[in-house]
PDB file of C-alpha atoms in Angstrom:
ATOM      1  CA  ASP A  30      38.863 -22.529 -91.357  1.00 47.00           C
ATOM      2  CA  VAL A  31      38.738 -22.742 -87.530  1.00 48.00           C
ATOM      3  CA  GLU A  32      37.073 -19.331 -87.335  1.00 50.00           C
ATOM      4  CA  ARG A  33      34.503 -20.386 -89.887  1.00 52.00           C
ATOM      5  CA  SER A  34      33.555 -23.547 -87.988  1.00 52.00           C
ATOM      6  CA  ARG A  35      33.283 -21.589 -84.774  1.00 56.00           C
ATOM      7  CA  GLY A  36      30.910 -19.203 -86.537  1.00 61.00           C
ATOM      8  CA  LEU A  37      28.754 -22.090 -87.756  1.00 60.00           C
ATOM      9  CA  GLY A  38      28.678 -23.511 -84.213  1.00 66.00           C
ATOM     10  CA  ASP A  39      27.453 -20.181 -82.909  1.00 70.00           C
ATOM     11  CA  VAL A  40      24.745 -20.094 -85.574  1.00 64.00           C
ATOM     12  CA  TYR A  41      23.686 -23.629 -84.640  1.00 61.00           C
ATOM     13  CA  LYS A  42      23.609 -22.744 -80.930  1.00 71.00           C
ATOM     14  CA  ARG A  43      21.507 -19.687 -81.718  1.00 71.00           C
ATOM     15  CA  GLN A  44      19.068 -21.791 -83.778  1.00 72.00           C
ATOM     16  CA  VAL A  45      18.767 -24.341 -80.958  1.00 67.00           C
ATOM     17  CA  TYR A  46      18.173 -21.521 -78.469  1.00 66.00           C
ATOM     18  CA  MET A  47      15.468 -19.980 -80.675  1.00 69.00           C
ATOM     19  CA  GLU A  48      13.751 -23.371 -81.124  1.00 74.00           C
ATOM     20  CA  LYS A  49      13.753 -23.948 -77.359  1.00 72.00           C
ATOM     21  CA  LYS A  50      12.340 -20.463 -76.813  1.00 72.00           C
ATOM     22  CA  LYS A  51       9.551 -21.109 -79.355  1.00 75.00           C
ATOM     23  CA  MET A  52       8.709 -24.413 -77.678  1.00 76.00           C
ATOM     24  CA  SER A  53       8.728 -22.755 -74.255  1.00 81.00           C
ATOM     25  CA  THR A  54       6.413 -19.992 -75.474  1.00 86.00           C
ATOM     26  CA  ALA A  55       4.083 -22.556 -77.048  1.00 89.00           C
ATOM     27  CA  MET A  56       4.050 -24.561 -73.793  1.00 90.00           C
ATOM     28  CA  ASP A  57       3.318 -21.419 -71.740  1.00 92.00           C
ATOM     29  CA  ASN A  58       0.491 -20.452 -74.111  1.00 92.00           C
ATOM     30  CA  GLY A  59      -0.997 -23.936 -73.949  1.00 93.00           C
ATOM     31  CA  LEU A  60      -0.799 -24.038 -70.158  1.00 93.00           C
ATOM     32  CA  TYR A  61      -2.283 -20.547 -69.892  1.00 94.00           C
ATOM     33  CA  ILE A  62      -5.277 -21.437 -72.079  1.00 95.00           C
ATOM     34  CA  THR A  63      -5.697 -24.742 -70.228  1.00 95.00           C
ATOM     35  CA  GLY A  64      -5.574 -22.872 -66.910  1.00 94.00           C
ATOM     36  CA  TRP A  65      -8.429 -20.576 -67.927  1.00 95.00           C
ATOM     37  CA  CYS A  66     -10.442 -23.573 -69.181  1.00 96.00           C
ATOM     38  CA  ILE A  67      -9.965 -25.313 -65.823  1.00 94.00           C
ATOM     39  CA  ILE A  68     -10.900 -22.161 -63.895  1.00 94.00           C
ATOM     40  CA  GLY A  69     -14.058 -21.762 -65.992  1.00 95.00           C
ATOM     41  CA  THR A  70     -15.007 -25.420 -65.566  1.00 94.00           C
ATOM     42  CA  LEU A  71     -14.482 -25.264 -61.802  1.00 89.00           C
ATOM     43  CA  LEU A  72     -16.586 -22.109 -61.530  1.00 91.00           C
ATOM     44  CA  LEU A  73     -19.412 -23.796 -63.459  1.00 94.00           C
ATOM     45  CA  LEU A  74     -19.103 -26.871 -61.226  1.00 87.00           C
ATOM     46  CA  VAL A  75     -19.279 -24.751 -58.065  1.00 84.00           C
ATOM     47  CA  LEU A  76     -22.326 -22.889 -59.405  1.00 90.00           C
ATOM     48  CA  PHE A  77     -23.987 -26.214 -60.265  1.00 89.00           C
ATOM     49  CA  ILE A  78     -23.276 -27.632 -56.814  1.00 84.00           C
ATOM     50  CA  LYS A  79     -24.587 -24.507 -55.094  1.00 85.00           C
ATOM     51  CA  ALA A  80     -27.713 -24.392 -57.293  1.00 91.00           C
ATOM     52  CA  THR A  81     -28.594 -28.073 -56.845  1.00 91.00           C
ATOM     53  CA  ASN A  82     -27.295 -28.475 -53.271  1.00 87.00           C
ATOM     54  CA  ILE A  83     -25.786 -31.811 -54.326  1.00 84.00           C
ATOM     55  CA  GLN A  84     -23.474 -33.672 -51.906  1.00 80.00           C
ATOM     56  CA  LEU A  85     -20.418 -34.765 -53.923  1.00 73.00           C
ATOM     57  CA  SER A  86     -19.156 -36.939 -51.057  1.00 71.00           C
ATOM     58  CA  LYS A  87     -21.970 -39.403 -51.801  1.00 77.00           C
ATOM     59  CA  TYR A  88     -20.512 -40.047 -55.260  1.00 77.00           C
ATOM     60  CA  LEU A  89     -16.841 -40.486 -54.369  1.00 75.00           C
ATOM     61  CA  PHE A  90     -15.414 -43.994 -54.332  1.00 80.00           C
ATOM     62  CA  PRO A  91     -13.054 -45.167 -51.601  1.00 82.00           C
ATOM     63  CA  CYS A  92      -9.435 -45.944 -52.490  1.00 83.00           C
ATOM     64  CA  VAL A  93      -9.198 -49.576 -53.610  1.00 87.00           C
ATOM     65  CA  LEU A  94      -5.600 -50.030 -52.359  1.00 88.00           C
ATOM     66  CA  HIS A  95      -6.470 -48.614 -48.946  1.00 85.00           C
ATOM     67  CA  SER A  96      -9.654 -50.697 -48.730  1.00 86.00           C
ATOM     68  CA  LEU A  97      -7.793 -53.935 -49.571  1.00 90.00           C
ATOM     69  CA  THR A  98      -4.481 -53.446 -47.741  1.00 90.00           C
ATOM     70  CA  GLY A  99      -4.948 -50.643 -45.228  1.00 86.00           C
ATOM     71  CA  LEU A 100      -2.018 -48.838 -46.898  1.00 90.00           C
ATOM     72  CA  TYR A 101      -2.260 -45.502 -48.611  1.00 92.00           C
ATOM     73  CA  CYS A 102      -1.833 -45.157 -52.362  1.00 92.00           C
ATOM     74  CA  PRO A 103       0.229 -42.230 -53.707  1.00 94.00           C
ATOM     75  CA  GLY A 104      -2.968 -40.221 -54.238  1.00 92.00           C
ATOM     76  CA  CYS A 105      -4.724 -40.992 -50.954  1.00 90.00           C
ATOM     77  CA  GLY A 106      -5.843 -37.836 -49.197  1.00 90.00           C
ATOM     78  CA  GLY A 107      -5.861 -35.760 -52.372  1.00 91.00           C
ATOM     79  CA  THR A 108      -9.612 -35.191 -52.458  1.00 87.00           C
ATOM     80  CA  ARG A 109      -9.740 -34.231 -48.789  1.00 88.00           C
ATOM     81  CA  ALA A 110      -6.716 -31.956 -49.330  1.00 91.00           C
ATOM     82  CA  VAL A 111      -8.574 -30.162 -52.135  1.00 89.00           C
ATOM     83  CA  VAL A 112     -11.676 -29.747 -49.949  1.00 86.00           C
ATOM     84  CA  PHE A 113      -9.597 -28.377 -47.054  1.00 90.00           C
ATOM     85  CA  LEU A 114      -7.845 -25.998 -49.447  1.00 91.00           C
ATOM     86  CA  LEU A 115     -11.179 -24.785 -50.831  1.00 86.00           C
ATOM     87  CA  HIS A 116     -12.291 -24.102 -47.257  1.00 86.00           C
ATOM     88  CA  GLY A 117      -9.121 -22.058 -46.663  1.00 89.00           C
ATOM     89  CA  ASP A 118      -7.501 -24.644 -44.365  1.00 92.00           C
ATOM     90  CA  PHE A 119      -4.024 -24.694 -45.906  1.00 93.00           C
ATOM     91  CA  LEU A 120      -2.418 -26.626 -43.017  1.00 93.00           C
ATOM     92  CA  HIS A 121      -4.855 -29.566 -43.143  1.00 92.00           C
ATOM     93  CA  SER A 122      -4.549 -29.586 -46.926  1.00 93.00           C
ATOM     94  CA  LEU A 123      -0.770 -29.846 -46.564  1.00 94.00           C
ATOM     95  CA  VAL A 124      -1.055 -32.724 -44.073  1.00 92.00           C
ATOM     96  CA  TYR A 125      -3.557 -34.717 -46.135  1.00 93.00           C
ATOM     97  CA  HIS A 126      -1.590 -34.401 -49.390  1.00 95.00           C
ATOM     98  CA  PRO A 127       1.250 -31.870 -49.815  1.00 96.00           C
ATOM     99  CA  PHE A 128       1.034 -32.072 -53.602  1.00 97.00           C
ATOM    100  CA  VAL A 129      -2.313 -30.238 -53.576  1.00 96.00           C
ATOM    101  CA  PRO A 130      -1.100 -26.973 -51.974  1.00 97.00           C
ATOM    102  CA  TYR A 131       2.151 -27.198 -54.007  1.00 97.00           C
ATOM    103  CA  ALA A 132       0.185 -27.441 -57.247  1.00 96.00           C
ATOM    104  CA  PHE A 133      -2.237 -24.723 -56.103  1.00 95.00           C
ATOM    105  CA  VAL A 134       0.551 -22.235 -55.320  1.00 96.00           C
ATOM    106  CA  LEU A 135       2.426 -23.055 -58.530  1.00 96.00           C
ATOM    107  CA  CYS A 136      -0.656 -22.820 -60.758  1.00 94.00           C
ATOM    108  CA  THR A 137      -1.954 -19.679 -59.052  1.00 94.00           C
ATOM    109  CA  TRP A 138       1.338 -17.838 -59.485  1.00 95.00           C
ATOM    110  CA  PHE A 139       1.644 -19.066 -63.079  1.00 94.00           C
ATOM    111  CA  MET A 140      -1.803 -17.735 -63.964  1.00 94.00           C
ATOM    112  CA  ILE A 141      -1.377 -14.413 -62.124  1.00 94.00           C
ATOM    113  CA  SER A 142       2.117 -13.718 -63.459  1.00 94.00           C
ATOM    114  CA  GLN A 143       1.225 -14.718 -67.035  1.00 93.00           C
ATOM    115  CA  THR A 144      -1.913 -12.564 -66.925  1.00 94.00           C
ATOM    116  CA  ILE A 145       0.034  -9.535 -65.668  1.00 94.00           C
ATOM    117  CA  GLU A 146       2.710 -10.001 -68.329  1.00 92.00           C
ATOM    118  CA  ARG A 147       0.128 -10.386 -71.088  1.00 91.00           C
ATOM    119  CA  LEU A 148      -1.985  -7.415 -69.951  1.00 93.00           C
ATOM    120  CA  SER A 149       1.130  -5.232 -69.781  1.00 93.00           C
ATOM    121  CA  LYS A 150       2.035  -6.430 -73.317  1.00 88.00           C
ATOM    122  CA  GLY A 151       5.396  -7.670 -72.079  1.00 83.00           C
ATOM    123  CA  ARG A 152       6.444  -4.472 -70.281  1.00 88.00           C
ATOM    124  CA  LEU A 153       6.292  -6.288 -66.925  1.00 88.00           C
ATOM    125  CA  ARG A 154       8.316  -9.427 -67.535  1.00 86.00           C
ATOM    126  CA  ILE A 155       7.236 -11.377 -64.458  1.00 87.00           C
ATOM    127  CA  GLY A 156       5.557 -14.299 -66.205  1.00 85.00           C
ATOM    128  CA  MET A 157       6.435 -17.644 -64.676  1.00 87.00           C
ATOM    129  CA  HIS A 158       7.475 -20.165 -67.323  1.00 89.00           C
ATOM    130  CA  PHE A 159       7.115 -23.920 -67.445  1.00 88.00           C
ATOM    131  CA  ARG A 160      10.196 -25.739 -66.172  1.00 90.00           C
ATOM    132  CA  GLU A 161      10.582 -29.505 -66.131  1.00 91.00           C
ATOM    133  CA  VAL A 162      11.949 -29.261 -62.584  1.00 95.00           C
ATOM    134  CA  PHE A 163       8.422 -28.412 -61.342  1.00 95.00           C
ATOM    135  CA  LEU A 164       7.273 -31.874 -62.455  1.00 95.00           C
ATOM    136  CA  TRP A 165      10.245 -33.562 -60.771  1.00 97.00           C
ATOM    137  CA  ILE A 166       9.492 -31.709 -57.534  1.00 97.00           C
ATOM    138  CA  ALA A 167       5.843 -32.795 -57.757  1.00 97.00           C
ATOM    139  CA  LEU A 168       6.889 -36.414 -58.275  1.00 98.00           C
ATOM    140  CA  ALA A 169       9.270 -36.218 -55.312  1.00 98.00           C
ATOM    141  CA  ILE A 170       6.506 -34.766 -53.105  1.00 98.00           C
ATOM    142  CA  ILE A 171       4.119 -37.579 -54.075  1.00 97.00           C
ATOM    143  CA  ILE A 172       6.721 -40.325 -53.489  1.00 97.00           C
ATOM    144  CA  ILE A 173       7.933 -38.892 -50.160  1.00 97.00           C
ATOM    145  CA  ASN A 174       4.331 -38.414 -48.991  1.00 95.00           C
ATOM    146  CA  PHE A 175       3.548 -42.046 -49.906  1.00 95.00           C
ATOM    147  CA  ILE A 176       6.613 -43.407 -48.087  1.00 96.00           C
ATOM    148  CA  VAL A 177       6.282 -41.248 -44.949  1.00 94.00           C
ATOM    149  CA  LYS A 178       2.557 -41.870 -44.413  1.00 93.00           C
ATOM    150  CA  ASN A 179       2.817 -45.624 -44.942  1.00 94.00           C
ATOM    151  CA  ALA A 180       5.983 -45.923 -42.805  1.00 95.00           C
ATOM    152  CA  ALA A 181       4.301 -43.985 -39.985  1.00 93.00           C
ATOM    153  CA  LEU A 182       1.250 -46.216 -40.280  1.00 91.00           C
ATOM    154  CA  LEU A 183       3.180 -49.517 -40.455  1.00 92.00           C
ATOM    155  CA  PHE A 184       5.955 -48.902 -37.942  1.00 94.00           C
ATOM    156  CA  PHE A 185       4.443 -46.435 -35.466  1.00 93.00           C
ATOM    157  CA  GLN A 186       0.670 -46.890 -35.965  1.00 89.00           C
ATOM    158  CA  ILE A 187       0.369 -43.154 -36.668  1.00 87.00           C
ATOM    159  CA  ASP A 188      -2.452 -42.336 -39.036  1.00 86.00           C
ATOM    160  CA  PHE A 189      -1.991 -38.887 -40.572  1.00 80.00           C
ATOM    161  CA  MET A 190      -5.269 -39.155 -42.411  1.00 77.00           C
ATOM    162  CA  PRO A 191      -8.095 -40.162 -40.097  1.00 72.00           C
ATOM    163  CA  LEU A 192     -11.457 -40.142 -41.805  1.00 60.00           C
ATOM    164  CA  THR A 193     -12.438 -36.620 -40.896  1.00 56.00           C
ATOM    165  CA  HIS A 194     -15.846 -35.262 -41.772  1.00 53.00           C
ATOM    166  CA  ILE A 195     -15.404 -32.407 -44.198  1.00 56.00           C
ATOM    167  CA  SER A 196     -18.279 -30.508 -45.714  1.00 51.00           C
TER     168      SER A 196
END
């Protein structure tokens, strides 16, 4: 009877494992498709901007929290960090908002590794997979960035994000 229950437990564990694997595969597939949709949309946006010579900076709104209080919100600096990253200035991007280069590196490796694994039909098993810990790390980066920049501003009058002209 004990052996039988142990066998059923193993079957249950195997079923749970298989369900988790299916969910993980579905999540990876969804993220992969979403990644290509985002890449395509961004390419179209860049082509549109280049063709029309439009200045996006004219259409961006200032941060309401920063305008009212002088403090930075958790997302302050994100747009400038993206612009710096697009211009190849990784260090300034990291200073303005460390989440942006973190997300860029993570997403880039995810897309490259998944593409290689899919093109090799699974022979090269290097595909990065979604892990919940990546979201927790991102949240920690955003919270720490928010605390450090506002503490430096309040207690030491150090502004890490002066309004720099970026093109």
